[in-house]
Coordinates of C-alpha atoms in Angstrom, one line a residue:
X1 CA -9.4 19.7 12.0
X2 CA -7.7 18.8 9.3
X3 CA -7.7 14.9 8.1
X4 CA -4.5 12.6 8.8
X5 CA -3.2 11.8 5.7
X6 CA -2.8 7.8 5.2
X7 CA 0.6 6.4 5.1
X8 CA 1.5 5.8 1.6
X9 CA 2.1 2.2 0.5
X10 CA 5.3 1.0 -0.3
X11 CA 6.3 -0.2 -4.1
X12 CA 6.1 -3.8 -5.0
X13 CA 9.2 -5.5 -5.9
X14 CA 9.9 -5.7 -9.7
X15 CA 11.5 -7.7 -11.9
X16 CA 12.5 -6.2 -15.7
X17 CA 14.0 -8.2 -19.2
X18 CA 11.7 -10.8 -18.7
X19 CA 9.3 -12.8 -21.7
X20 CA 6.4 -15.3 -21.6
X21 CA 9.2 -18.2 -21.9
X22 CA 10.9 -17.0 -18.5
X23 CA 8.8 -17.9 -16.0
X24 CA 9.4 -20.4 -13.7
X25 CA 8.9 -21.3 -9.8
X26 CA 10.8 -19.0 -8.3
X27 CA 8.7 -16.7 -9.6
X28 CA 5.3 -18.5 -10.4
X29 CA 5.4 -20.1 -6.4
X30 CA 6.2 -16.7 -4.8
X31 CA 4.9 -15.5 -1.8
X32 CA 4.8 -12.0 -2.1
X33 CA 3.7 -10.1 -5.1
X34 CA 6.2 -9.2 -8.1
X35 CA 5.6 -6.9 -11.2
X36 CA 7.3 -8.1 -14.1
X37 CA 7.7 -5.0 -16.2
X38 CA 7.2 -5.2 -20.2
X39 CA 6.0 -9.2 -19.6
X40 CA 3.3 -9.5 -22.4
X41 CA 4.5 -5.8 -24.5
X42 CA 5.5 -8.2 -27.4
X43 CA 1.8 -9.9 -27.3
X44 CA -0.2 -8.5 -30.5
X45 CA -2.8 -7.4 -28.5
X46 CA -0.6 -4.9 -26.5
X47 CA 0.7 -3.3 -29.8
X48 CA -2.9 -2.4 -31.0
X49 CA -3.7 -1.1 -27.3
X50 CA -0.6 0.9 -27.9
X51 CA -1.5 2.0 -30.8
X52 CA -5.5 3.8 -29.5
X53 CA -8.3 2.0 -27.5
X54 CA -10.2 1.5 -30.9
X55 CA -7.3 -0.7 -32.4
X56 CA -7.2 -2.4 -29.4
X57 CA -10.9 -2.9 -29.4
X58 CA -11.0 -3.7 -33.1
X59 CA -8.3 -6.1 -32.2
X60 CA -10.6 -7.8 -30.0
X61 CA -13.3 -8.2 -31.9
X62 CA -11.2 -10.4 -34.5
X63 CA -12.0 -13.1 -32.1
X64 CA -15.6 -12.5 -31.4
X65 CA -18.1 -15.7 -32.2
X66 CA -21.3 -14.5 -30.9
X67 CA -20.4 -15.2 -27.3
X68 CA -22.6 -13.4 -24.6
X69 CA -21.0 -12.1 -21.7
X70 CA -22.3 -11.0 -18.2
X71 CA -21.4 -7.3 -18.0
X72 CA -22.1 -4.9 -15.2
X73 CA -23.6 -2.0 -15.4
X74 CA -23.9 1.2 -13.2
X75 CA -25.0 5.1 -13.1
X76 CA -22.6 7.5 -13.4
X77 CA -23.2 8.4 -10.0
X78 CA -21.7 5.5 -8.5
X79 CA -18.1 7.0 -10.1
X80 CA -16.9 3.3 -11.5
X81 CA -17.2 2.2 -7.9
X82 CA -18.8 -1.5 -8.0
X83 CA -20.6 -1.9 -4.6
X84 CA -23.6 -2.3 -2.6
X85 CA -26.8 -0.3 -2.2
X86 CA -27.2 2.2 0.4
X87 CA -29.0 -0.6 2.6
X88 CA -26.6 -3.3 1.6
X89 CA -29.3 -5.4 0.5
X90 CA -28.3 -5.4 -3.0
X91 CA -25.8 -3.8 -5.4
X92 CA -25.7 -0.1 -7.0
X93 CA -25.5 -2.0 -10.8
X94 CA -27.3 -4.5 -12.7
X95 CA -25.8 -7.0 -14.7
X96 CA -26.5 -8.3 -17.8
X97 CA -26.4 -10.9 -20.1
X98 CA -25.5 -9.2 -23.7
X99 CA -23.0 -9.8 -26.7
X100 CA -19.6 -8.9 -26.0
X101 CA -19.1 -6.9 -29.4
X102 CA -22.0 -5.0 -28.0
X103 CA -20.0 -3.9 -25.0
X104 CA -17.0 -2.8 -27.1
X105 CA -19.3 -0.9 -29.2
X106 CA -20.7 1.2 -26.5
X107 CA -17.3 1.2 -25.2
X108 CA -15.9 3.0 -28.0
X109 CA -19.2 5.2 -27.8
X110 CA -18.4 6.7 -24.7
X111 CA -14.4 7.1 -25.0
X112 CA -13.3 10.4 -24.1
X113 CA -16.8 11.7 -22.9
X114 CA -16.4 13.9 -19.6
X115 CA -19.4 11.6 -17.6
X116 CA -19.7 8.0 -18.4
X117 CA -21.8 5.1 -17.4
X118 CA -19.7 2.0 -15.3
X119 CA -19.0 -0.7 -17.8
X120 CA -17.9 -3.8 -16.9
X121 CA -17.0 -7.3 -17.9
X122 CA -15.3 -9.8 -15.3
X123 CA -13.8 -12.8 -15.0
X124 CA -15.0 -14.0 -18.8
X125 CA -13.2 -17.2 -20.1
X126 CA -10.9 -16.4 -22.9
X127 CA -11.5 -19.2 -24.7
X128 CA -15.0 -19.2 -25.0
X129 CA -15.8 -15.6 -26.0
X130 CA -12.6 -15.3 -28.0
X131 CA -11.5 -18.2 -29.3
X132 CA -7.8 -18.3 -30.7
X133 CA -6.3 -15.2 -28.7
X134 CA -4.3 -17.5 -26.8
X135 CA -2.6 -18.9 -30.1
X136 CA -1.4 -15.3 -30.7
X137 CA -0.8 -14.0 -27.1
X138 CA 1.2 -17.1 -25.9
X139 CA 2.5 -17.1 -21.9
X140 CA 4.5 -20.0 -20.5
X141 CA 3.0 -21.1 -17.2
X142 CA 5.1 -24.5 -16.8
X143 CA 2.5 -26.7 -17.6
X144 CA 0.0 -25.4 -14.8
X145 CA -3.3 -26.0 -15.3
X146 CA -4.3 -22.0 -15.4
X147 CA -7.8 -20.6 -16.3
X148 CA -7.2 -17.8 -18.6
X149 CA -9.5 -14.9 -18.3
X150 CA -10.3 -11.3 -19.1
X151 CA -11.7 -8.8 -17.9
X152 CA -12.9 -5.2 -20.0
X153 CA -14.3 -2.3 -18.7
X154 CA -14.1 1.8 -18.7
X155 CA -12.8 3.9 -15.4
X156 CA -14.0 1.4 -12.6
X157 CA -13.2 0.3 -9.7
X158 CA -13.0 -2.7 -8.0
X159 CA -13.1 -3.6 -3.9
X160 CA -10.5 -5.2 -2.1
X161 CA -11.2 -8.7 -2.4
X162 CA -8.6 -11.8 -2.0
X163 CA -8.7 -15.3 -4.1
X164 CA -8.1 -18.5 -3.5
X165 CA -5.9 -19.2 -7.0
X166 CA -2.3 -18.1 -7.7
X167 CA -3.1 -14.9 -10.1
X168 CA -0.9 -13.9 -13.1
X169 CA -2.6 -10.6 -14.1
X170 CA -1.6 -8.9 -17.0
X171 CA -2.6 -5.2 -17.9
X172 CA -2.8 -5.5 -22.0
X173 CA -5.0 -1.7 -22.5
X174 CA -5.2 1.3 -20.6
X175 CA -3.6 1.6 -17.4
X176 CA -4.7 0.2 -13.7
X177 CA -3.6 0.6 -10.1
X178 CA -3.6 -2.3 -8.2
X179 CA -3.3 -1.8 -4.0
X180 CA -2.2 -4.9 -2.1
X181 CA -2.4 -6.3 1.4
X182 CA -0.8 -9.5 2.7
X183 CA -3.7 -11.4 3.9
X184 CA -2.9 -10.9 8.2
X185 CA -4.4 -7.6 7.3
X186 CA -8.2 -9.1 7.1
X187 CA -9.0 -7.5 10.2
X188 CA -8.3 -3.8 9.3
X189 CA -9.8 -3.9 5.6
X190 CA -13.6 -4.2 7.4
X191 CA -14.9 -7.0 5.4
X192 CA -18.2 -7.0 4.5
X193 CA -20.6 -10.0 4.2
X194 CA -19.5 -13.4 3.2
X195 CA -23.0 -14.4 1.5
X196 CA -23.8 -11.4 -0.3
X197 CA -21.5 -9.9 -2.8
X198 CA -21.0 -8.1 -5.5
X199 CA -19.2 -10.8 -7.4
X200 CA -18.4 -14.1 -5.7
X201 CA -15.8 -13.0 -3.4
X202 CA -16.0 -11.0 0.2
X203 CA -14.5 -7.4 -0.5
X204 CA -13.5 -4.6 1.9
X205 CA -16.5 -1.5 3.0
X206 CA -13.8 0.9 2.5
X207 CA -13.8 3.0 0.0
X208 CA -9.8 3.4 -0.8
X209 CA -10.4 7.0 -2.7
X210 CA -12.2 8.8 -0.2
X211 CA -12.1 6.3 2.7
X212 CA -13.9 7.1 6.2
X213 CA -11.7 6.8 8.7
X214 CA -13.9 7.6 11.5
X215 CA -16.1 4.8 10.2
X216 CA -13.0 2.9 9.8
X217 CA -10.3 3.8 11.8
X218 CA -7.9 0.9 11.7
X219 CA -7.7 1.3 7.7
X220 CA -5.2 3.6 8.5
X221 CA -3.2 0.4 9.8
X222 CA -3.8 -1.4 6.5
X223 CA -2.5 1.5 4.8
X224 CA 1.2 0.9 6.9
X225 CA 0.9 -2.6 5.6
X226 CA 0.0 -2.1 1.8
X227 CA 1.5 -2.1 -1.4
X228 CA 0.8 -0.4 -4.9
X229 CA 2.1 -0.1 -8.7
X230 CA 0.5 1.3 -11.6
X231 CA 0.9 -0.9 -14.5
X232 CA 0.8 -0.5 -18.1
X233 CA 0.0 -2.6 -21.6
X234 CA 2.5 -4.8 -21.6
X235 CA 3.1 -5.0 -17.6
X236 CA 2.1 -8.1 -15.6
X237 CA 1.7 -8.8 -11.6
X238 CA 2.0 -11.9 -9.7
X239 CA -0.6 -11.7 -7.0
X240 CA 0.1 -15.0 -4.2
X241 CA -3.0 -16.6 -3.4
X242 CA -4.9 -14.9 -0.1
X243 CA -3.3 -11.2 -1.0
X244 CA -5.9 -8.6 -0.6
X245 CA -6.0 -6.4 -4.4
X246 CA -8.1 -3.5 -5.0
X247 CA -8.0 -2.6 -8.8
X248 CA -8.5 1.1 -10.3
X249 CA -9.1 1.0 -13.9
X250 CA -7.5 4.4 -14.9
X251 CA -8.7 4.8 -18.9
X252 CA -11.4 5.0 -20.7
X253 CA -10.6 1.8 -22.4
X254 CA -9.1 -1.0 -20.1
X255 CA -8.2 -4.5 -20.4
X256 CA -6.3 -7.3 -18.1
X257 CA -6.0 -10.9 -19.0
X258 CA -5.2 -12.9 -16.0
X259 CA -4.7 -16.4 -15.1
X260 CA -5.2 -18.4 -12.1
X261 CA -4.4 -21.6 -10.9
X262 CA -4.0 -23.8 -7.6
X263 CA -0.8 -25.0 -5.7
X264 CA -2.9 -28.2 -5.0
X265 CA -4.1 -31.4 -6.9
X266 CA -7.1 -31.4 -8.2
X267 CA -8.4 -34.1 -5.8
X268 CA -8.5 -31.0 -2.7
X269 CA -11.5 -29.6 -1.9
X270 CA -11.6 -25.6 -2.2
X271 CA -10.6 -24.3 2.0
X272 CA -13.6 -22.3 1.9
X273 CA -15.6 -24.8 2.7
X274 CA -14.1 -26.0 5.8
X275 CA -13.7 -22.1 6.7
X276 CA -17.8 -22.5 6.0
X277 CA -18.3 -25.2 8.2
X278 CA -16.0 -24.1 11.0
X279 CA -18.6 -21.1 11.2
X280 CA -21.2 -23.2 11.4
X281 CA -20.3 -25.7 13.8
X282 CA -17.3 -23.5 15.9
X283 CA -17.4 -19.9 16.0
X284 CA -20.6 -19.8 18.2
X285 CA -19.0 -22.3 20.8
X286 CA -18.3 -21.2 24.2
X287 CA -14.7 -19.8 24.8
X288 CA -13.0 -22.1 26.5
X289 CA -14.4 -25.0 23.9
X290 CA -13.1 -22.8 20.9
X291 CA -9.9 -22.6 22.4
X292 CA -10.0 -26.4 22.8
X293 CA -10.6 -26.6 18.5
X294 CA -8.0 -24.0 18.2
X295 CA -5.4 -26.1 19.6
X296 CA -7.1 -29.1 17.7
X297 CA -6.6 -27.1 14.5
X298 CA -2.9 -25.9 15.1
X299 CA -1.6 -29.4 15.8
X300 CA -3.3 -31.4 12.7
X301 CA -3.6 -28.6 10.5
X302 CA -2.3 -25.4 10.5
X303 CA 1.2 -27.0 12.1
X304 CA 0.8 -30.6 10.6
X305 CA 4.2 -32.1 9.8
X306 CA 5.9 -35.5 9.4
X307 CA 6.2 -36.2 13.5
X308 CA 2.2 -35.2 13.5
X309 CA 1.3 -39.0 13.1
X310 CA 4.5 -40.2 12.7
X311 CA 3.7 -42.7 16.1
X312 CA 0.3 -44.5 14.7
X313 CA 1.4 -47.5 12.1
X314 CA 1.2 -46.1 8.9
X315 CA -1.7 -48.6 7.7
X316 CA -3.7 -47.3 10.3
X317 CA -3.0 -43.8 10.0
X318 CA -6.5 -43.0 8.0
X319 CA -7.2 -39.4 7.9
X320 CA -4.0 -38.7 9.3
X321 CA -2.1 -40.1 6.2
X322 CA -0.7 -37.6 3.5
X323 CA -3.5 -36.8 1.5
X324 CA -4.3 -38.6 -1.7
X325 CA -7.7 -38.6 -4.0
X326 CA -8.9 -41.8 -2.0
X327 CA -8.4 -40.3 0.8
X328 CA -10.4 -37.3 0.2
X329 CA -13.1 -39.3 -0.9
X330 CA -13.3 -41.1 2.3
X331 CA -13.5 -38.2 4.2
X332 CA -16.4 -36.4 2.1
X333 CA -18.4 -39.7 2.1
X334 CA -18.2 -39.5 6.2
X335 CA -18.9 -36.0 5.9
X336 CA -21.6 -36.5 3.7
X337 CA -23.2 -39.3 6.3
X338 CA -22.8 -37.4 9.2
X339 CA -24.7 -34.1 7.6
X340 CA -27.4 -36.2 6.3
X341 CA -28.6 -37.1 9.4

């Protein structure tokens, strides 16, 4: 029996005209994603990746300093596809510490040859390994306090996987397909474990080029839900935090510069670890209890407004008040008490 084909996802809204001085909230505080067409094409960067991979790489190196960078490396066999072991013990690549003009080297060794190893360098810190880039590939973020990163690699492929940052992420060599899912659809990507993975952050088991639908049958839901684009030098994506992205390097040369940043003072704590401790301490509770915390969290948390505490004196409010750097340090210092026990 033939398979079902998979609904195809629907485009992501775009925006064209626009430079690195134009953003502003309304884009930069979206909700949904947005592709912002030609973005960075003026950067100097994407006119040597226009030019051939090896400018672009040469380009790159004009900003090396002897920085090493963690890169990831896998068989041809696993096809670019960044994942775990058959036994899901461990991962099908290694990574390794090495210089980064080492990568690019056996980067360029490799371009155009039929069967190639996965090469891969994530999330590295633009201003550590390449000091000065930003001074000539300039993007206006209004002041936000945005780590800017990039990320270099050959034909790979990289899991579904959602972060907790606002992302700008901006395609500056080669080309890439990015596949997005608004974050309600956790619970028909089959997400794998939270403690183990491949590079901080809990992806999807699917495999979104040849993906098992028996194994997975509500993918096929997903699919009715998600979004795609493929982007080239010079194009950029807003991704809202929480969005589910799978990314499919499509050259042999590839690289994205991104940037994240938080809607929140630095004084929060990251949500993950409440999400952490609500695993701990509620998931395993009986039924009618977790229902009890359910309604618990709706009313100071997930539907917290002004009326929430609005009848206790304000001076006496305590962890009810709006939130404010003492008042998160109260809070961890009795969480801190109460765990040390």
């Amino acid at each position: 029996m033939p398979a079902v084909p998979l609904p195809a996802p629907e485009p992501i809204r775009e925006l064209a005209g626009l430079t690195p001085r134009d953003l502003g909230p309304g884009i930069l505080e979206a909700t949904e994603p947005v592709v912002l067409r030609g973005l960075v094409a003026g950067w100097p960067m994407v006119r040597a990746a226009r030019e051939s991979g090896a400018a672009a790489s040469s380009y790159l190196r004009r900003f090396y300093r002897d920085a090493s960078v963690t890169a990831m490396l896998g068989a041809p066999e696993i096809e670019g596809r960044f994942f775990y072991n058959d036994a899901m013990d461990g991962f099908n690549f290694a990574p390794v510490r090495v210089r980064l003009d080492q990568v690019l080297a056996e980067l360029d060794r490799y371009h155009g040859v039929a069967v190639q190893p996965a090469i891969y360098v994530g999330s590295t810190t633009i201003d550590t390994c390449l000091p000065g880039f930003h001074e000539e590939n300039q993007i206006d973020l209004g002041g936000r306090d945005a780590l800017g990163s990039i990320w270099i690699g050959n034909r790979t492929r990289i899991a579904a996987h959602y972060d907790l940052p606002d992302n700008l992420a901006c395609v500056v060599a080669g080309r890439r397909r990015f596949t997005l899912f608004p974050p309600e659809q956790v619970e028909n990507l089959y997400i794998g474990p939270l403690d183990l993975t491949p590079a901080g952050q809990a992806i999807s088991l699917v495999d979104f080029l040849k993906p098992d639908l028996a194994r997975f049958p509500r993918f096929a839901q997903a699919m009715e839900h998600a979004f795609s684009v493929d982007m080239e030098p010079g194009d950029a994506l807003f991704i809202p935090s929480m969005w589910w992205h799978h990314i499919e390097a499509l050259e042999d040369f590839n690289v994205l510069v991104n940037y994240w940043w938080r809607q929140s003072p630095d004084f929060m704590d990251t949500p993950m670890n409440a999400f952490m401790h609500a695993l701990m301490s509620v998931r395993d509770l009986p039924l009618e209890q977790r229902k009890a915390w359910a309604n618990l969290f709706r009313h100071y948390v997930f539907e917290a407004d002004g009326e929430t505490a609005a009848h206790i004196p304000a001076a006496a409010r305590g962890a009810l008040a709006p939130m404010d750097a003492d008042g998160v340090r109260s809070i961890r210092a009795q969480l801190l008490k109460r765990m040390n026990r």
